[in-house]
Coordinates of C-alpha atoms in Angstrom, one line a residue:
M347 CA 0.0 0.0 0.0
G348 CA 2.9 2.4 0.6
V349 CA 3.4 4.9 3.3
Y350 CA 0.2 6.9 2.7
H351 CA -3.4 5.8 3.4
A352 CA -6.3 6.5 1.1
G353 CA -7.3 9.7 2.9
S354 CA -3.9 11.2 2.5
R355 CA -3.8 10.2 -1.1
A356 CA -7.1 11.9 -1.7
V357 CA -5.9 15.2 -0.1
Q358 CA -2.6 15.0 -2.1
D359 CA -4.6 14.6 -5.3
Q360 CA -7.0 17.4 -4.4
V361 CA -4.2 19.9 -3.8
G362 CA -1.9 18.7 -6.6
V363 CA 1.0 17.5 -4.6
R364 CA 1.1 13.7 -5.2
D365 CA 4.4 13.9 -7.0
Q366 CA 6.0 15.8 -4.1
A367 CA 4.4 13.4 -1.6
D368 CA 5.8 10.4 -3.6
H369 CA 9.3 11.9 -3.4
V370 CA 9.1 12.4 0.3
G371 CA 7.5 9.0 0.8
R372 CA 10.6 7.3 -0.7
S373 CA 12.6 8.5 2.4
I374 CA 10.1 6.8 4.8
G375 CA 11.1 3.2 5.5
R376 CA 10.9 0.5 8.2
G377 CA 14.6 0.2 8.8
I378 CA 16.8 2.4 10.9
R379 CA 19.9 3.5 9.0
E380 CA 23.3 3.6 10.7
V381 CA 23.4 7.4 10.5
A382 CA 20.0 7.6 12.1
A383 CA 21.0 5.1 14.8
A384 CA 24.1 7.2 15.6
F385 CA 22.1 10.4 15.8
L386 CA 19.5 8.8 18.1
E387 CA 22.1 7.5 20.5
L388 CA 23.5 11.1 21.0
Q389 CA 20.1 12.6 22.0
P390 CA 19.1 13.4 25.6
L391 CA 15.5 13.9 24.7
L392 CA 12.9 11.8 22.9
V393 CA 9.3 12.9 22.6
A394 CA 6.8 10.0 22.5
G395 CA 3.1 10.3 21.6
A396 CA 0.4 7.7 22.2
A397 CA -3.1 7.3 23.3
D398 CA -3.9 6.8 27.0
P399 CA -5.4 3.2 27.1
A400 CA -8.0 4.3 29.7
T401 CA -9.3 7.4 28.1
G402 CA -8.2 7.3 24.5
R403 CA -6.8 10.8 24.8
V404 CA -3.6 11.4 22.8
W405 CA -0.6 12.7 24.8
A406 CA 3.0 13.6 24.0
S407 CA 5.5 13.0 26.7
P408 CA 9.1 14.2 26.8
L409 CA 11.4 11.4 27.8
T410 CA 14.9 12.3 29.0
G411 CA 18.1 10.6 30.0
A412 CA 21.8 10.6 29.4
P413 CA 22.7 10.2 25.7
G414 CA 22.2 6.6 24.9
F415 CA 19.1 6.1 27.0
A416 CA 17.3 5.7 23.6
R417 CA 19.1 3.6 21.0
A418 CA 18.6 1.4 18.0
T419 CA 19.1 -2.2 19.1
G420 CA 18.3 -3.7 15.8
P421 CA 17.5 -2.7 12.2
H422 CA 13.8 -2.2 13.1
R423 CA 14.0 -1.7 16.9
V424 CA 14.6 1.1 19.4
T425 CA 14.9 0.6 23.1
V426 CA 14.3 3.3 25.7
A427 CA 15.7 2.9 29.2
G428 CA 13.3 4.4 31.9
G429 CA 12.8 8.0 30.9
W430 CA 9.3 8.7 32.2
L431 CA 7.8 9.6 35.6
P432 CA 5.2 7.4 37.3
A433 CA 2.7 10.3 37.1
D434 CA 3.2 10.7 33.3
P435 CA -0.2 10.5 31.5
L436 CA 1.3 7.8 29.2
A437 CA 2.8 5.6 32.0
T438 CA 0.1 3.0 31.4
A439 CA 0.6 3.1 27.6
F440 CA 4.4 2.7 28.1
A441 CA 3.7 -0.5 30.1
T442 CA 1.1 -1.9 27.7
P443 CA 2.3 -4.3 25.0
G444 CA 1.3 -3.4 21.4
T445 CA 0.6 0.3 22.1
P446 CA 0.9 2.3 18.9
V447 CA 3.5 5.0 19.5
G448 CA 5.1 7.8 17.6
T449 CA 8.4 9.4 18.5
I450 CA 10.6 12.2 17.5
A451 CA 14.2 12.9 18.4
L452 CA 15.2 16.5 17.5
D453 CA 18.5 18.3 17.9
P454 CA 17.5 22.0 17.8
R455 CA 21.1 23.1 17.4
T456 CA 21.6 21.2 14.2
R457 CA 17.9 21.0 13.1
R458 CA 18.3 17.3 12.5
R459 CA 15.5 15.0 13.4
M460 CA 14.4 11.4 13.4
R461 CA 10.8 10.2 13.6
L462 CA 9.9 6.6 14.3
N463 CA 6.4 5.1 14.5
G464 CA 5.7 1.6 15.7
R465 CA 4.4 -0.8 18.4
L466 CA 5.6 -0.7 22.0
E467 CA 6.8 -3.6 24.0
P468 CA 7.6 -3.2 27.7
T469 CA 11.1 -4.3 28.9
A470 CA 12.7 -4.7 32.3
R471 CA 14.4 -1.3 31.9
G472 CA 11.8 0.6 30.0
F473 CA 10.3 -0.2 26.6
A474 CA 11.2 -1.1 23.1
I475 CA 9.5 0.0 19.8
E476 CA 9.3 -2.3 16.8
A477 CA 9.4 0.2 13.9
D478 CA 6.7 0.5 11.3
Q479 CA 8.0 3.8 9.8
V480 CA 11.3 5.6 10.2
F481 CA 11.9 9.0 8.7
S482 CA 15.0 11.2 9.2
N483 CA 15.5 14.8 8.0
C484 CA 18.6 16.7 7.5
P485 CA 18.7 20.5 8.3
K486 CA 17.8 21.6 4.8
Y487 CA 14.2 20.6 5.4
L488 CA 13.8 22.3 8.7
Q489 CA 13.6 26.1 8.5

């Protein structure tokens, strides 16, 4: 099916940007490239978004730690050690297997970013995410 769902395709066609979307879509994949893995490991902040399993409300939570607390541990997997407070609105989501989660690691100094969407799996030290989509941007795309 590709990286876009039917609703996205309809909007792209309506506003005449399907070719541009196809170009961008080619940079979205399931694998974590070496350069993206190296970037992620240097970041002290990862923002994770998910729905609260109890209420269905979508939240974004900043997760922090020493560089390396979030790292690629396989070609399609990221692990996050700790990083959230017990009172975090997403604490239950982070502890629930299969939770759909979206993340972004952003270095504001260099304007580089890495986005990863996938399914969460709790671990003894935090959680892991099995990637469905990975998208990295270099500074030229962030103004």
